XYZ file of C-alpha atoms in Angstrom:
638
model
C 81.734 119.504 142.531
C 81.342 119.857 138.404
C 84.762 118.572 136.440
C 85.784 118.732 132.650
C 86.898 115.289 132.098
C 88.611 114.446 128.861
C 87.660 111.466 127.069
C 90.334 109.048 125.437
C 91.121 105.765 126.542
C 94.943 106.490 126.748
C 95.209 109.463 128.609
C 91.490 109.766 128.094
C 90.363 113.161 128.677
C 87.216 113.425 129.195
C 84.935 116.422 129.753
C 83.317 115.769 133.232
C 66.797 118.561 116.385
C 65.492 121.728 115.677
C 64.682 119.017 113.172
C 65.061 120.421 109.545
C 62.690 118.389 108.236
C 62.752 119.821 104.704
C 62.788 116.282 102.350
C 61.822 118.534 99.341
C 65.137 120.449 99.626
C 67.432 117.287 100.642
C 65.902 116.042 97.198
C 66.934 119.110 95.202
C 70.278 119.207 96.555
C 70.907 115.802 95.739
C 69.315 116.623 91.675
C 71.564 119.467 92.140
C 74.674 117.432 92.696
C 73.985 115.118 90.463
C 73.739 117.305 87.379
C 76.760 118.842 88.377
C 78.650 115.351 88.448
C 76.886 114.733 84.582
C 77.873 118.326 83.252
C 81.416 117.731 84.546
C 81.346 114.227 83.149
C 80.252 115.417 79.514
C 82.479 118.553 79.966
C 79.538 120.704 79.455
C 79.725 124.803 80.044
C 76.240 125.926 80.444
C 77.545 129.386 80.556
C 78.756 129.339 76.791
C 76.816 128.399 73.476
C 74.677 126.749 72.488
C 73.459 126.822 76.432
C 73.684 130.412 76.359
C 73.418 133.159 73.673
C 75.459 136.586 72.972
C 72.886 138.341 75.156
C 73.153 135.443 77.823
C 69.857 134.301 77.802
C 69.248 130.587 77.773
C 69.796 129.055 74.551
C 67.268 126.194 73.271
C 69.736 123.586 73.505
C 69.291 123.711 77.430
C 65.863 122.176 77.210
C 67.132 118.976 74.715
C 70.268 118.434 77.700
C 67.698 118.557 80.628
C 65.409 115.921 78.863
C 68.346 113.699 78.120
C 69.306 114.052 82.234
C 65.673 113.807 83.189
C 65.230 110.294 81.257
C 68.680 109.455 83.197
C 67.624 110.246 86.514
C 63.926 109.513 85.942
C 62.789 112.654 87.285
C 60.504 115.633 86.157
C 61.982 117.310 82.946
C 60.533 120.580 84.251
C 62.176 120.341 88.031
C 65.622 119.417 86.035
C 65.691 122.302 83.186
C 64.857 124.397 86.274
C 67.839 123.075 88.359
C 70.073 123.348 85.418
C 69.170 127.113 84.671
C 69.779 127.662 88.596
C 73.247 126.580 87.697
C 73.783 128.080 84.164
C 72.827 131.599 85.935
C 75.196 131.178 88.757
C 77.991 129.992 86.450
C 77.165 133.250 84.647
C 76.707 135.265 87.747
C 80.242 133.944 88.993
C 82.213 134.603 85.744
C 81.074 138.207 86.046
C 81.874 138.450 89.237
C 85.436 137.463 88.582
C 86.021 139.970 85.845
C 84.708 142.591 88.107
C 86.853 141.382 90.955
C 89.860 141.906 88.582
C 89.333 144.593 87.122
C 88.073 146.772 90.116
C 89.443 144.857 93.508
C 85.486 144.491 94.704
C 85.046 140.786 96.040
C 81.896 138.998 96.067
C 80.718 136.916 99.013
C 78.268 134.476 98.956
C 75.812 135.147 101.717
C 73.679 132.040 103.382
C 70.795 133.268 105.276
C 68.750 131.743 108.533
C 66.552 128.692 107.486
C 63.688 131.346 108.118
C 64.306 133.564 105.163
C 62.407 130.634 102.967
C 62.918 132.615 99.594
C 66.821 132.913 98.087
C 68.555 131.822 101.293
C 72.165 132.320 98.954
C 72.777 135.923 98.212
C 75.901 137.549 96.645
C 77.184 141.009 98.253
C 79.976 142.627 96.620
C 82.278 144.392 98.960
C 86.011 145.421 99.542
C 88.239 143.422 101.619
C 89.937 146.284 103.634
C 86.919 146.967 105.596
C 86.177 145.934 109.230
C 84.307 143.189 109.917
C 81.696 145.350 111.927
C 81.409 147.320 108.540
C 80.414 144.253 106.741
C 77.984 143.080 109.498
C 76.729 146.420 108.869
C 76.452 146.137 105.514
C 74.596 142.518 105.575
C 72.011 143.893 108.147
C 71.093 146.788 105.838
C 71.052 144.621 102.754
C 69.011 141.848 103.959
C 66.797 143.517 106.809
C 68.237 142.105 109.882
C 69.028 144.324 113.062
C 72.880 144.471 113.477
C 73.787 143.477 116.937
C 71.417 140.694 116.741
C 73.355 138.472 114.464
C 76.891 136.738 113.806
C 78.740 136.093 110.909
C 80.606 132.788 110.529
C 83.275 132.572 107.439
C 85.777 130.284 107.070
C 84.798 128.100 110.353
C 85.210 131.335 112.369
C 83.087 134.214 113.942
C 83.822 137.009 112.212
C 86.074 139.396 114.191
C 84.699 142.880 113.992
C 87.438 144.809 114.433
C 89.915 143.536 112.076
C 90.006 144.011 108.293
C 88.355 141.006 106.396
C 91.765 140.472 104.493
C 93.350 140.201 107.975
C 90.844 137.384 108.511
C 91.671 135.520 105.406
C 88.107 136.487 103.656
C 88.890 136.424 99.894
C 86.933 136.663 96.869
C 83.858 134.195 96.745
C 83.939 132.905 100.269
C 81.087 131.752 101.739
C 79.730 134.027 104.766
C 76.692 132.341 107.061
C 74.510 134.678 108.911
C 73.376 133.859 112.561
C 70.381 135.224 113.833
C 69.834 135.342 117.572
C 66.560 135.987 117.346
C 63.587 134.117 116.173
C 60.615 135.531 114.054
C 57.922 134.244 111.857
C 56.817 135.399 108.544
C 53.258 136.470 109.820
C 54.220 138.163 113.073
C 57.087 140.155 112.032
C 55.364 143.408 111.494
C 53.540 142.741 114.850
C 55.307 145.451 117.330
C 54.799 143.662 120.271
C 55.982 140.513 118.928
C 59.276 142.676 117.819
C 59.797 143.851 120.831
C 59.787 140.580 122.271
C 62.225 139.606 119.851
C 64.382 142.235 120.466
C 64.533 141.468 124.290
C 65.235 138.035 123.426
C 67.874 138.702 121.422
C 69.618 140.522 123.786
C 69.042 138.201 126.216
C 71.139 135.312 124.028
C 73.505 137.932 123.470
C 74.262 138.282 127.568
C 74.075 134.621 127.476
C 76.969 134.454 125.171
C 78.945 136.665 126.933
C 78.496 135.353 130.150
C 79.445 131.962 129.006
C 82.502 133.546 127.669
C 83.744 135.300 130.945
C 82.546 132.100 133.237
C 84.888 129.955 131.168
C 87.796 132.775 131.527
C 87.386 132.924 135.803
C 87.168 128.909 135.537
C 90.234 128.676 133.611
C 92.144 131.470 135.466
C 90.912 129.348 138.583
C 92.533 125.980 137.464
C 95.918 127.623 137.882
C 95.055 129.491 141.155
C 95.086 127.817 144.725
C 91.707 127.538 145.468
C 89.730 125.873 148.750
C 87.404 122.781 147.041
C 85.092 122.902 149.788
C 84.249 126.516 149.111
C 85.320 127.543 145.620
C 83.892 126.236 141.960
C 87.097 125.060 139.592
C 87.214 122.963 136.591
C 89.854 120.299 136.822
C 91.231 117.930 134.186
C 90.774 114.087 134.878
C 91.133 110.959 132.975
C 88.374 108.326 132.157
C 88.629 107.144 135.676
C 87.968 110.456 137.315
C 91.487 110.800 138.724
C 93.094 114.663 137.766
C 95.899 115.075 135.381
C 99.119 116.777 135.513
C 100.044 119.008 132.382
C 101.678 122.268 131.722
C 99.666 125.438 133.094
C 99.354 126.805 129.240
C 98.549 123.598 127.840
C 96.015 123.201 130.542
C 94.215 126.444 130.378
C 93.733 126.136 126.664
C 92.092 122.849 127.148
C 90.179 123.864 130.233
C 88.779 126.422 127.177
C 88.455 124.200 124.608
C 86.268 121.700 126.941
C 84.543 124.305 128.643
C 83.416 125.855 125.238
C 82.485 122.286 123.692
C 80.133 121.638 126.887
C 78.398 124.571 126.652
C 77.971 124.126 122.977
C 76.749 120.695 123.667
C 74.434 121.955 126.260
C 72.544 124.416 123.571
C 72.766 121.461 121.297
C 70.518 119.604 123.647
C 68.091 122.580 123.840
C 68.131 122.978 120.173
C 69.523 126.411 120.362
C 71.763 125.622 117.358
C 72.649 129.403 116.697
C 73.993 130.177 119.732
C 75.565 126.487 120.003
C 77.843 126.820 117.040
C 79.792 130.050 118.241
C 80.607 128.027 121.123
C 82.127 125.084 119.155
C 83.443 126.871 116.739
C 85.335 128.798 119.967
C 86.257 125.163 121.081
C 87.888 124.524 117.940
C 89.895 127.175 117.879
C 91.038 126.483 121.449
C 91.822 122.986 120.725
C 94.267 124.009 118.015
C 96.278 125.984 120.210
C 96.811 122.320 122.307
C 100.096 120.042 121.047
C 99.050 118.310 117.962
C 99.954 115.117 119.933
C 97.406 115.368 122.223
C 94.874 115.978 119.557
C 95.414 112.859 117.753
C 95.363 110.844 120.864
C 91.875 111.974 122.873
C 88.146 111.533 121.261
C 86.945 114.953 122.464
C 88.641 116.580 119.281
C 86.816 114.223 117.182
C 83.726 114.305 119.224
C 83.479 118.133 118.768
C 83.878 117.955 114.743
C 81.134 115.529 114.549
C 79.212 118.086 116.740
C 80.211 121.136 114.245
C 78.908 119.190 111.516
C 75.354 117.890 113.349
C 74.918 121.763 113.811
C 75.509 123.013 110.516
C 72.898 119.980 109.331
C 70.619 121.383 111.736
C 70.731 125.243 110.986
C 70.342 124.129 107.388
C 73.511 125.213 106.380
C 75.575 122.097 105.628
C 76.568 123.584 101.719
C 78.139 126.488 103.707
C 80.868 124.152 105.149
C 83.461 123.883 102.487
C 85.062 121.159 105.057
C 82.164 118.735 106.401
C 83.840 115.947 104.614
C 87.463 117.100 106.102
C 86.074 117.295 109.343
C 83.828 113.833 109.257
C 87.456 112.013 108.077
C 89.556 113.857 110.920
C 86.785 112.217 113.438
C 87.531 109.162 111.776
C 91.097 109.267 112.231
C 91.156 109.874 115.720
C 88.661 107.643 116.700
C 90.779 105.153 114.694
C 93.935 106.392 116.857
C 92.619 106.298 119.773
C 90.401 103.085 120.228
C 92.203 101.003 117.821
C 92.054 99.528 114.378
C 89.040 97.136 115.594
C 88.500 99.019 119.136
C 90.956 96.595 120.652
C 92.421 99.406 122.536
C 88.896 100.801 123.977
C 88.011 97.111 124.884
C 91.647 96.545 126.470
C 91.295 99.128 128.975
C 87.004 99.484 129.134
C 85.943 95.819 128.805
C 83.619 96.470 126.250
C 82.999 99.029 123.205
C 78.963 99.191 123.272
C 78.362 102.765 124.176
C 81.006 104.364 122.100
C 79.558 102.728 119.218
C 76.860 105.847 119.188
C 79.767 108.152 118.092
C 80.529 106.040 115.234
C 76.306 105.632 114.413
C 76.664 109.588 114.090
C 79.768 109.603 111.993
C 78.166 107.068 109.639
C 74.794 109.146 109.420
C 76.577 112.537 108.926
C 78.875 110.450 106.074
C 75.772 109.055 104.678
C 73.776 112.895 104.399
C 76.577 114.550 103.411
C 77.728 112.303 100.479
C 73.893 112.106 99.073
C 73.289 115.846 98.918
C 76.838 115.827 97.103
C 75.361 113.485 94.780
C 77.003 110.063 95.784
C 73.927 107.849 96.095
C 75.792 104.751 96.307
C 78.099 105.753 98.774
C 75.625 107.299 100.725
C 73.733 104.171 100.930
C 76.511 102.398 102.244
C 76.918 104.982 105.176
C 73.611 104.953 106.077
C 73.065 101.136 105.962
C 76.198 100.985 108.498
C 74.288 103.609 110.923
C 71.049 101.700 110.386
C 73.091 98.767 111.300
C 74.401 100.100 114.356
C 71.135 101.677 115.449
C 69.654 98.044 115.656
C 72.137 97.151 117.989
C 72.286 100.039 120.242
C 68.336 100.263 120.500
C 67.258 99.766 123.870
C 64.062 98.140 124.814
C 62.276 100.583 127.115
C 60.866 97.914 129.738
C 64.547 97.216 130.376
C 65.463 100.788 131.413
C 62.250 100.797 133.294
C 63.399 98.061 135.300
C 66.307 99.871 136.398
C 64.541 102.895 137.099
C 63.030 100.740 139.327
C 66.107 100.214 140.920
C 66.956 103.303 141.930
C 69.307 104.369 138.851
C 68.585 107.126 136.308
C 67.700 107.103 132.663
C 70.855 107.930 131.796
C 72.586 105.320 133.731
C 70.097 103.019 132.619
C 71.082 103.449 128.789
C 74.802 103.559 128.913
C 74.997 100.185 131.337
C 72.805 98.380 129.303
C 74.646 98.998 126.190
C 78.108 98.400 127.631
C 76.334 94.764 128.733
C 74.770 93.894 125.345
C 71.032 94.658 126.953
C 71.669 92.284 129.920
C 69.639 94.338 132.792
C 71.196 92.123 135.674
C 74.981 92.820 134.252
C 74.071 96.621 133.329
C 72.535 96.710 137.411
C 76.068 95.566 138.321
C 77.789 97.628 135.960
C 76.319 100.796 137.047
C 77.009 100.077 140.903
C 80.376 98.933 140.569
C 81.117 102.181 138.653
C 79.292 104.408 141.212
C 81.646 102.789 143.845
C 84.534 103.189 141.718
C 83.754 107.011 141.101
C 82.770 107.677 144.742
C 86.388 106.195 146.143
C 88.137 108.517 143.386
C 86.404 111.242 143.921
C 87.187 110.862 148.202
C 90.789 110.411 147.057
C 91.080 113.456 144.344
C 89.295 115.626 147.043
C 92.083 114.386 149.891
C 94.823 115.154 147.161
C 93.617 118.508 146.413
C 93.716 119.025 150.485
C 97.145 118.389 150.583
C 98.178 120.296 148.049
C 96.478 123.277 149.445
C 98.235 122.502 153.108
C 101.622 122.191 151.397
C 101.401 125.635 149.706
C 100.273 127.191 152.895
C 103.304 126.240 154.470
C 105.383 127.209 152.027
C 103.643 130.472 152.055
C 103.901 130.702 155.706
C 107.623 130.343 155.160
C 107.684 133.743 152.913
C 107.248 132.117 149.693
C 104.585 133.554 147.310
C 101.877 131.364 145.830
C 103.666 131.252 142.467
C 106.718 129.821 143.690
C 105.126 127.449 146.248
C 102.937 125.934 142.921
C 105.497 125.391 140.715
C 108.052 123.834 143.258
C 105.596 121.522 144.200
C 104.816 120.853 140.773
C 108.197 120.055 140.381
C 108.503 118.012 143.284
C 105.386 115.838 142.170
C 103.414 117.131 145.669
C 106.741 116.479 147.954
C 107.006 119.202 150.294
C 110.546 118.669 151.656
C 111.559 117.958 147.861
C 109.939 121.690 146.630
C 111.590 123.587 149.928
C 114.955 122.078 148.695
C 114.099 123.413 144.879
C 113.401 126.676 146.338
C 115.860 126.678 148.635
C 118.529 126.262 145.850
C 116.664 128.436 143.243
C 116.081 131.723 145.306
C 115.056 133.643 142.184
C 112.127 131.237 142.471
C 110.925 133.817 145.123
C 110.846 136.261 142.516
C 107.850 134.586 140.572
C 104.819 136.958 139.953
C 101.756 136.637 142.468
C 99.036 138.629 143.077
C 98.383 137.747 147.216
C 99.123 140.687 148.957
C 99.908 138.495 152.194
C 103.051 137.461 150.403
C 104.287 141.190 149.510
C 105.533 142.109 152.730
C 107.698 145.359 151.089
C 109.769 147.512 152.952
C 111.698 150.414 151.833
C 115.099 149.153 154.091
C 115.838 146.198 156.328
C 114.697 147.522 160.054
C 118.131 147.218 162.248
C 116.494 144.437 164.471
C 116.344 142.105 161.410
C 119.784 142.646 160.113
C 120.924 142.163 163.690
C 119.250 138.569 163.398
C 121.604 137.810 160.639
C 124.272 138.657 162.046
C 123.883 136.679 165.116
C 123.397 133.674 163.031
C 126.968 134.521 161.639
C 126.465 136.705 158.692
C 128.188 139.643 157.793
C 126.469 142.718 158.306
C 126.687 144.193 154.524
C 125.098 140.725 152.891
C 122.724 140.343 155.612
C 121.417 143.984 154.416
C 121.601 142.971 150.691
C 119.657 140.014 151.340
C 116.801 141.297 153.041
C 116.361 143.753 150.279
C 116.299 141.532 148.075
C 113.712 139.443 150.317
C 112.165 142.736 151.585
C 112.500 141.666 155.192
C 111.825 138.626 155.315
C 114.207 137.114 157.848
C 114.032 133.227 156.999
C 114.303 133.655 153.219
C 117.409 135.834 153.489
C 118.961 133.076 156.100
C 118.158 130.098 153.646
C 119.692 131.853 150.830
C 122.725 133.030 152.311
C 123.430 129.699 154.136
C 123.013 127.720 151.300
C 124.962 130.171 149.129
C 128.236 130.085 151.891
C 127.202 133.882 153.247
C 126.287 135.986 150.178
C 123.938 136.192 147.580
C 124.136 134.289 144.177
C 125.300 136.388 141.575
C 121.434 136.501 139.747
C 120.268 138.148 142.822
C 122.899 140.377 143.820
C 121.889 143.051 140.988
C 118.260 143.146 142.695
C 119.811 144.204 145.921
C 119.951 147.931 145.149
C 116.624 148.377 143.001
C 114.540 146.524 145.869
C 114.166 149.555 148.217
C 112.245 151.293 145.621
C 108.891 148.984 146.088
C 105.194 149.390 145.101
C 103.053 151.294 147.464
C 99.108 150.724 148.218
C 97.357 153.679 145.674
C 93.864 155.036 146.151
C 93.272 153.543 143.050
C 93.777 150.021 144.471
C 91.116 150.954 146.614
C 88.710 151.936 144.111
C 89.656 148.649 142.109
C 88.955 146.727 144.860
C 85.434 148.645 145.283
C 84.585 147.547 141.440
C 85.565 144.198 141.526
C 83.101 143.513 144.692
C 80.500 145.328 142.649
C 80.790 142.551 140.078
C 81.428 139.711 141.887
C 77.860 138.781 141.758
C 78.076 138.863 137.957
C 81.016 136.909 138.047
C 79.219 134.602 140.399
C 76.122 134.052 138.075
C 78.253 133.554 134.958
C 80.305 130.813 136.556
C 77.057 129.124 137.726
C 75.950 128.880 134.330
C 78.739 126.753 132.909
C 79.038 124.639 135.977
C 75.261 123.983 135.665
C 76.223 122.663 131.817
C 79.053 120.557 132.697
C 77.391 117.218 132.804
C 77.293 115.024 136.174
C 77.994 111.705 134.510
C 81.583 111.157 132.732
C 79.801 109.708 129.767
C 77.296 111.981 129.159
C 78.622 112.660 125.569
C 77.786 108.798 124.486
C 74.320 109.144 125.719
C 71.277 109.559 123.499
C 68.161 108.273 123.088
C 68.486 108.129 119.124
C 65.034 109.297 118.249
C 66.506 112.155 115.965
C 68.660 109.748 114.521
C 66.212 107.104 113.831
C 64.109 109.375 112.274
C 67.057 110.950 109.817
C 68.191 107.489 108.885
C 65.051 106.030 107.472
C 64.481 109.399 105.807
C 67.553 109.347 103.865
C 67.484 105.597 103.370
C 63.974 106.047 101.271
C 65.947 108.809 99.574
C 68.709 106.587 98.586
C 66.231 103.512 97.782
C 64.026 105.753 95.481
C 67.646 106.422 93.689
C 68.265 102.427 93.389
C 64.772 101.925 92.221
C 65.145 104.550 89.493
C 68.398 102.968 88.540
C 67.124 99.602 88.097
C 64.358 100.918 85.261
C 67.041 102.223 83.435
């Protein structure tokens, strides 16, 4: 049964590249960041004389400044001058926008368009902040030539909510907005009618997938709080690193299931290089993780891995500059890893025996920190991080012949990579490690299945006594699964019988108790008045009425006496109930499809998040190390 695992060695929660090859863009971003740094250090304001005249045109002094900086950086003077002119124009534009906002209240939003829009990807859009998200989406679609239904807007690391105003969502003047396009289109085929129809169909399909993902996770999160037969009904559970289920409060469990579910779905889209769909899932995961208690986020590495995945997704979309807090997210990931694994991974080694597999997370962390620092103009810092990533890559590189040897023994490629990294590349040790882990997991799954079966039997036993499913679950939770203790809790707390339950089999509603039932209780020695009152409260259930009266000296406890008079007005089945049942039956296939799509993307291997061929990382490390080496060479010449 696919299950959510949350991966932390302590609680250890474990959830059971469109390669943007744009070297010139990366080097331009570095130059832009470096020139901005020089201007700040030299306290030069390009929007003022002598660099800008009274007509806001470029001054002659800009050319001399460009020469000075191009000599310092040892790059093309024309390119430096062009970038500085862009910086100057943007500063003037921002200043004009600030004045305009102060006088009119009309805000400016910097809109980042998808990578396929090769020219002028960053654009400015004016709008008032009292409009709704839907109105802003419509305005962006009309201004930049998108089909409104096929784009999503991300602002402040969150999806724009269509029904709320921009002010309510914290949108401010000069905020950055990223446009995600659900359809793919090529410049040379956009005007082709057939191609456009295909793209529209593709966009509709992707939107449906997003909605099915949401519905599927909601169903599975609800099932996490229900009592289901593990043999017949798919469900998601939260397990520690060994595969054993973890007990936690229902509200936190639901938020965590949704958070990890969205994260796994986002990771599945990342693997398929569908970054435009992956990002909304990852941002939803971030939102639900923030609903969990802070102590949890500080002690599990799921949240840290999510931060890496979000930054990676922005980078692959070519929109890393749109993520203002990329540095914050990466630092948060590093802090979480330290809290989780220990200063030098000592806690990780103590629990797992090694840290070879987890090193891949640090490789990704250092790589992203290196790229972010390079694009921010911090060449030396970038070099340090990229060198660390390169060293880890050499440690984690796996000889393909060793993988083949393990494949011949009947293991999967994923098991082979994870096993070899855990055992420092030793094939024999890796084979033993994989075999032992398989046996341990098989035993744990057998035990967990038996535990789930016993819990279901205990709940059914309590339901047979007349208690609701909800009350039975809560009592067993308080009694740590002990049926006798749970029954004592229910008898001592008869008000628990009133816990909401949608199970019609336990709602035996009667307008008034039968004389036969009253006589039964009288025969047991209870007063007729007390017997009738108890039967009204418990809707005719003789067993519950008798237990409660006996436990309370022949009368109802005070907190239940007020219910006796009102309990006669009980709900009855209406025609609309039958209609609802019919509608639910109609939607059953759609819900099954939604659930199955989620389960297909929940990895079977509990350490799937630690597995990678490192092909993409290898290319990026080499590329950005080349960039920083060029910087070092230029510095030495100077």
